[in-house]
Coordinates of C-alpha atoms in Angstrom, one line a residue:
M1 CA 6.3 2.0 6.6
E2 CA 5.7 4.6 9.2
A3 CA 2.2 5.1 10.5
A4 CA 2.2 8.8 9.6
R5 CA 3.1 7.9 6.0
I6 CA 0.3 5.4 5.8
M7 CA -2.2 7.9 7.1
E8 CA -1.1 10.4 4.5
V9 CA -1.8 7.8 1.8
L10 CA -5.1 6.9 3.4
E11 CA -6.1 10.5 3.0
V12 CA -5.1 10.3 -0.7
A13 CA -7.5 7.4 -1.1
E14 CA -10.3 9.2 0.7
L15 CA -9.9 12.2 -1.6
A16 CA -10.0 10.0 -4.7
A17 CA -13.1 8.2 -3.4
Q18 CA -14.9 11.4 -2.8
A19 CA -14.1 12.8 -6.2
S20 CA -15.2 9.7 -8.0
A21 CA -18.3 9.2 -5.9
A22 CA -19.6 12.4 -7.4
W23 CA -20.1 10.4 -10.5
N24 CA -21.9 7.4 -8.9
G25 CA -24.8 6.3 -11.0
R26 CA -24.3 8.9 -13.7
G27 CA -23.3 6.4 -16.4
D28 CA -19.9 8.1 -17.2
K29 CA -17.1 5.7 -16.2
V30 CA -14.4 7.9 -18.0
A31 CA -15.4 11.0 -15.9
A32 CA -15.5 8.9 -12.7
D33 CA -12.0 7.5 -13.4
Q34 CA -10.6 10.9 -14.4
A35 CA -11.9 12.5 -11.2
A36 CA -10.3 9.8 -9.0
T37 CA -7.0 10.0 -10.9
T38 CA -6.8 13.8 -10.8
A39 CA -7.5 13.8 -7.0
M40 CA -4.9 11.2 -6.4
R41 CA -2.2 13.0 -8.4
D42 CA -2.9 16.3 -6.8
A43 CA -2.8 14.8 -3.3
F44 CA 0.4 12.8 -3.9
N45 CA 2.1 15.9 -5.3
R46 CA 1.5 17.7 -2.0
M47 CA 3.3 15.0 0.0
A48 CA 6.9 15.3 1.3
F49 CA 8.2 12.2 -0.4
S50 CA 9.7 11.0 -3.7
G51 CA 7.0 8.8 -5.1
R52 CA 7.2 6.8 -8.3
I53 CA 4.3 5.1 -10.0
V54 CA 5.1 1.5 -10.9
I55 CA 1.5 0.5 -11.6
G56 CA -0.9 3.2 -12.9
E57 CA -3.2 4.3 -15.7
G58 CA -0.8 3.1 -18.4
E59 CA 2.4 4.2 -20.2
R60 CA 3.3 7.9 -20.5
D61 CA 1.8 8.1 -24.1
E62 CA -1.4 6.4 -22.9
A63 CA -2.3 8.4 -19.8
P64 CA -2.1 12.1 -19.0
M65 CA -1.4 11.4 -15.3
L66 CA -0.5 8.6 -12.9
F67 CA 1.4 6.9 -15.8
I68 CA 3.9 4.2 -15.1
G69 CA 7.2 5.8 -14.2
E70 CA 5.7 9.2 -13.2
E71 CA 7.5 10.9 -10.3
L72 CA 5.3 12.5 -7.6
G73 CA 5.8 14.5 -4.4
Q74 CA 8.0 17.3 -3.1
G75 CA 11.1 15.2 -2.4
G76 CA 12.1 12.9 0.5
E77 CA 11.6 9.2 1.3
Q78 CA 11.7 7.1 -1.9
I79 CA 8.5 5.1 -2.3
D80 CA 7.0 3.0 -5.1
I81 CA 3.3 3.3 -5.6
A82 CA 0.8 1.0 -7.3
V83 CA -2.6 2.5 -7.9
D84 CA -5.9 1.7 -9.4
P85 CA -7.5 5.1 -8.9
L86 CA -11.0 3.7 -9.4
E87 CA -11.2 -0.1 -9.4
G88 CA -14.6 -0.9 -11.0
T89 CA -15.2 2.1 -13.2
N90 CA -18.5 0.6 -14.4
L91 CA -19.5 -0.2 -10.9
C92 CA -19.2 3.4 -10.0
A93 CA -20.9 4.6 -13.2
Y94 CA -23.9 2.4 -12.6
N95 CA -23.8 2.6 -8.8
R96 CA -23.1 -1.1 -8.3
P97 CA -21.4 -2.6 -5.2
N98 CA -17.7 -2.7 -4.5
A99 CA -16.2 0.2 -6.5
L100 CA -12.9 1.1 -4.7
C101 CA -10.0 3.5 -4.8
T102 CA -6.9 1.3 -4.2
I103 CA -3.2 2.1 -3.5
A104 CA -0.2 0.0 -2.5
I105 CA 3.0 1.5 -1.3
A106 CA 6.4 0.0 -0.6
P107 CA 10.1 1.1 -0.5
R108 CA 11.7 1.9 -3.8
G109 CA 12.2 -1.2 -5.9
A110 CA 9.9 -3.5 -3.9
L111 CA 6.8 -3.6 -6.2
L112 CA 6.9 -5.5 -9.4
F113 CA 6.6 -3.4 -12.6
A114 CA 3.7 -5.6 -13.7
P115 CA 2.9 -5.4 -17.4
D116 CA -0.5 -4.3 -18.4
T117 CA -1.7 -7.7 -19.5
Y118 CA -3.6 -10.6 -18.0
M119 CA -2.7 -12.7 -15.0
Q120 CA -4.1 -16.0 -13.9
K121 CA -4.7 -15.8 -10.1
I122 CA -5.5 -17.7 -7.0
A123 CA -6.0 -16.2 -3.6
V124 CA -7.1 -17.2 -0.1
G125 CA -7.1 -15.7 3.3
P126 CA -4.8 -16.5 6.2
A127 CA -6.9 -19.4 7.5
A128 CA -6.2 -21.3 4.2
A129 CA -2.7 -20.0 3.5
G130 CA -0.5 -22.6 2.0
A131 CA -3.4 -24.9 1.2
V132 CA -3.8 -24.1 -2.5
H133 CA -1.6 -23.9 -5.6
I134 CA -2.3 -22.2 -8.9
D135 CA -1.4 -25.4 -10.8
A136 CA -3.5 -27.7 -8.7
P137 CA -6.9 -28.9 -10.2
V138 CA -9.9 -26.8 -9.2
A139 CA -11.4 -29.6 -7.3
D140 CA -8.3 -30.1 -5.2
N141 CA -8.1 -26.4 -4.3
V142 CA -11.7 -26.2 -3.4
S143 CA -11.4 -29.3 -1.2
A144 CA -8.2 -27.9 0.4
V145 CA -9.9 -24.6 1.3
A146 CA -12.9 -26.5 2.8
A147 CA -10.6 -28.6 5.0
A148 CA -8.6 -25.5 6.1
L149 CA -11.7 -23.6 7.0
G150 CA -13.5 -26.5 8.6
K151 CA -16.4 -26.2 6.0
R152 CA -18.2 -28.6 3.8
V153 CA -17.3 -28.2 0.1
E154 CA -20.9 -27.2 -0.5
D155 CA -20.4 -24.2 1.8
V156 CA -17.2 -22.9 0.2
C157 CA -17.8 -19.7 -1.8
V158 CA -15.5 -19.1 -4.8
C159 CA -15.3 -15.7 -6.4
V160 CA -14.8 -15.5 -10.2
L161 CA -15.0 -12.6 -12.6
D162 CA -18.0 -13.0 -14.9
R163 CA -16.1 -13.4 -18.3
E164 CA -16.5 -15.7 -21.2
R165 CA -12.9 -16.9 -20.7
H166 CA -14.0 -18.4 -17.4
A167 CA -16.7 -20.7 -18.7
Q168 CA -14.7 -23.8 -18.2
L169 CA -13.4 -22.6 -14.8
I170 CA -17.0 -21.9 -13.6
A171 CA -18.1 -25.3 -14.8
E172 CA -15.3 -27.0 -12.8
V173 CA -16.1 -25.1 -9.7
R174 CA -19.8 -26.0 -9.9
A175 CA -18.9 -29.6 -10.5
T176 CA -17.4 -29.7 -7.0
G177 CA -20.6 -28.5 -5.4
A178 CA -19.1 -25.3 -4.2
R179 CA -21.0 -22.0 -4.5
I180 CA -19.8 -19.2 -6.9
R181 CA -19.9 -15.5 -6.5
L182 CA -19.7 -14.0 -9.9
I183 CA -18.5 -10.3 -10.0
D184 CA -18.8 -7.9 -13.0
D185 CA -15.6 -6.0 -12.1
G186 CA -13.4 -5.6 -9.1
D187 CA -10.5 -8.0 -9.4
V188 CA -8.7 -6.5 -6.4
F189 CA -11.8 -6.8 -4.3
G190 CA -12.3 -10.4 -5.2
A191 CA -8.8 -11.4 -4.0
I192 CA -8.7 -9.2 -0.9
A193 CA -12.2 -10.3 0.2
T194 CA -10.9 -13.8 0.9
A195 CA -9.1 -12.4 3.9
V196 CA -11.7 -10.1 5.2
P197 CA -14.3 -11.5 7.6
G198 CA -17.9 -11.0 6.6
T199 CA -17.5 -10.9 2.8
G200 CA -18.5 -14.6 2.5
I201 CA -15.7 -15.2 -0.1
D202 CA -13.3 -18.1 0.6
L203 CA -11.4 -18.5 -2.6
Y204 CA -10.6 -16.4 -5.6
L205 CA -9.9 -17.9 -9.0
G206 CA -9.5 -16.7 -12.6
S207 CA -7.6 -14.3 -14.9
G208 CA -7.7 -10.6 -14.5
G209 CA -5.3 -7.7 -14.8
A210 CA -1.7 -8.2 -13.8
P211 CA -1.4 -4.7 -12.2
E212 CA -4.4 -5.6 -10.0
G213 CA -2.5 -8.7 -9.0
V214 CA 0.3 -6.7 -7.5
L215 CA -2.2 -4.6 -5.5
A216 CA -4.0 -7.7 -4.2
A217 CA -0.7 -9.3 -3.3
A218 CA 0.3 -6.3 -1.2
G219 CA -2.9 -6.6 0.8
L220 CA -2.8 -10.3 1.3
K221 CA 0.9 -10.2 2.2
A222 CA 0.0 -7.9 5.0
I223 CA -2.2 -10.5 6.7
G224 CA -0.7 -13.8 5.8
G225 CA -2.9 -15.0 3.0
T226 CA -1.8 -16.7 -0.2
F227 CA -1.7 -15.1 -3.6
M228 CA -0.1 -16.7 -6.7
G229 CA -0.2 -15.5 -10.3
R230 CA 1.0 -16.4 -13.7
L231 CA 1.2 -13.8 -16.6
R232 CA -1.1 -14.7 -19.5
F233 CA 0.1 -12.8 -22.6
D234 CA -1.8 -15.4 -24.7
L235 CA -5.1 -13.9 -23.5
D236 CA -4.1 -10.4 -24.6
P237 CA -4.6 -9.3 -28.3
H238 CA -1.4 -7.2 -27.9
G239 CA 0.4 -9.9 -26.0
V240 CA 3.5 -10.1 -28.2
E241 CA 4.3 -6.4 -27.8
K242 CA 3.5 -6.4 -24.1
R243 CA 5.7 -9.4 -23.5
A244 CA 8.6 -7.7 -25.3
R245 CA 8.1 -4.6 -23.1
A246 CA 7.9 -6.7 -19.9
E247 CA 11.1 -8.5 -20.7
R248 CA 12.9 -5.1 -20.4
T249 CA 11.2 -4.0 -17.1
A250 CA 9.6 -6.8 -15.1
Q251 CA 12.8 -8.5 -13.8
V252 CA 11.0 -11.9 -13.2
D253 CA 10.6 -15.1 -15.2
L254 CA 7.6 -14.2 -17.3
D255 CA 6.5 -17.8 -17.5
A256 CA 6.9 -18.7 -13.9
V257 CA 4.4 -18.9 -11.1
L258 CA 4.7 -15.6 -9.2
S259 CA 4.4 -15.6 -5.4
M260 CA 3.5 -12.7 -3.2
D261 CA 7.3 -12.3 -2.5
D262 CA 7.9 -12.0 -6.3
L263 CA 5.2 -9.3 -6.6
V264 CA 5.9 -7.5 -3.4
R265 CA 9.6 -7.8 -2.5
S266 CA 9.4 -6.3 1.0
D267 CA 7.6 -6.9 4.3
D268 CA 7.5 -3.1 4.7
A269 CA 4.5 -2.6 2.4
A270 CA 0.9 -1.4 2.8
F271 CA -2.4 -1.6 1.0
I272 CA -5.1 0.9 1.3
A273 CA -8.6 0.9 -0.2
C274 CA -11.4 3.3 0.2
G275 CA -15.0 2.5 -0.7
V276 CA -16.7 4.4 -3.4
T277 CA -20.0 2.4 -3.6
D278 CA -21.4 0.2 -0.8
G279 CA -20.1 -3.3 -0.7
E280 CA -19.4 -6.4 1.5
M281 CA -16.0 -5.1 2.5
L282 CA -16.4 -1.3 2.7
R283 CA -19.2 1.2 2.7
G284 CA -19.2 3.8 0.0
V285 CA -19.0 7.5 0.3
S286 CA -22.0 9.0 1.9
R287 CA -23.2 12.6 2.5
A288 CA -25.5 13.8 5.2
D289 CA -25.9 17.0 7.4
G290 CA -23.1 18.9 5.6
S291 CA -20.5 16.2 6.1
V292 CA -19.0 13.4 4.0
T293 CA -18.2 9.9 5.4
T294 CA -15.7 7.5 4.0
E295 CA -14.6 4.0 5.0
C296 CA -11.2 2.5 4.3
V297 CA -9.3 -0.6 5.0
V298 CA -5.6 -0.4 5.7
M299 CA -3.4 -3.6 5.5
N300 CA 0.1 -3.1 6.8
A301 CA 2.6 -5.9 6.1
A302 CA 5.1 -4.5 8.6
D303 CA 3.0 -5.4 11.6
R304 CA 0.5 -7.7 10.0
T305 CA -2.5 -5.5 10.9
V306 CA -5.8 -4.8 9.2
R307 CA -7.6 -1.6 10.2
F308 CA -11.0 -0.3 9.2
V309 CA -11.1 3.4 9.3
R310 CA -14.3 5.4 9.1
T311 CA -13.9 9.1 8.7
C312 CA -16.4 11.9 8.9
H313 CA -15.2 14.9 6.9
R314 CA -16.8 18.1 8.2
G315 CA -16.4 21.4 6.4
E316 CA -13.4 22.1 4.1
R317 CA -10.7 20.8 6.3
G318 CA -12.2 19.2 9.4
L319 CA -12.5 15.5 9.9
V320 CA -13.2 13.0 12.6
R321 CA -11.9 9.4 12.4
F322 CA -13.6 6.4 14.0
G323 CA -11.8 3.0 14.3

């Protein structure tokens, strides 16, 4: 993916973050999500490309914009787009850490059309790549991460979504002696954070959204981590219908373990996230002295780079980038 294209998409994420940040702490997650979605759609439609949403806000009849299959842009290079316009809508609404605007891009046909259902996941950063497996016992995976990172098991931090369905998983992690970081929302953050120094997260485990799994896989593929997933229609009250729909579109074995290469079928992919609220990985949108500052992470699989970009937006069109 050309650097100029990635910078264009970076600006889309920045615009969405600024729009949703206007709703930080206002208690209206719907308005925050709508603001991010509208900003993304308008920005994508100004780009000289042929974009197609493969992961978005839902099917055409469920979402007014950024729905799966929606075509965007003014024509040109064919690109598939996965978006979570505001990951952590509640986090933004109640001004809690780690709300993000997230986007993954890849050549047409490279990103899995992930069904809007649950996915069991495991993720680690590059230092522990290849050391874990989604079907291995929790204790074995925790021990393997500790060995790969040169840590005691007691110093390993495992990130898990705070959900009732994870009660047994949490008990198994605690039985190893490892520490747990419970998160209210932010499934993409939890997986990506394993590969970002300074977050303190070493291993991500648990079941979350399948679309978010593709976004996380795009980021981890960029820097050599490990992501594995398995679709869990059994956790979804509409699982039978969603499985039938997925059988027509997903083009993968719906019962198999899915690797990063199954979810992101190209090395020419990129993941971009922009902070909405402050968190361990990114600072949120801030305003001071007539300017707006955003902070983003850009993970590019083509050259295996991770860049943190801090931008000061001055006036209507001016901006200054740092990093």
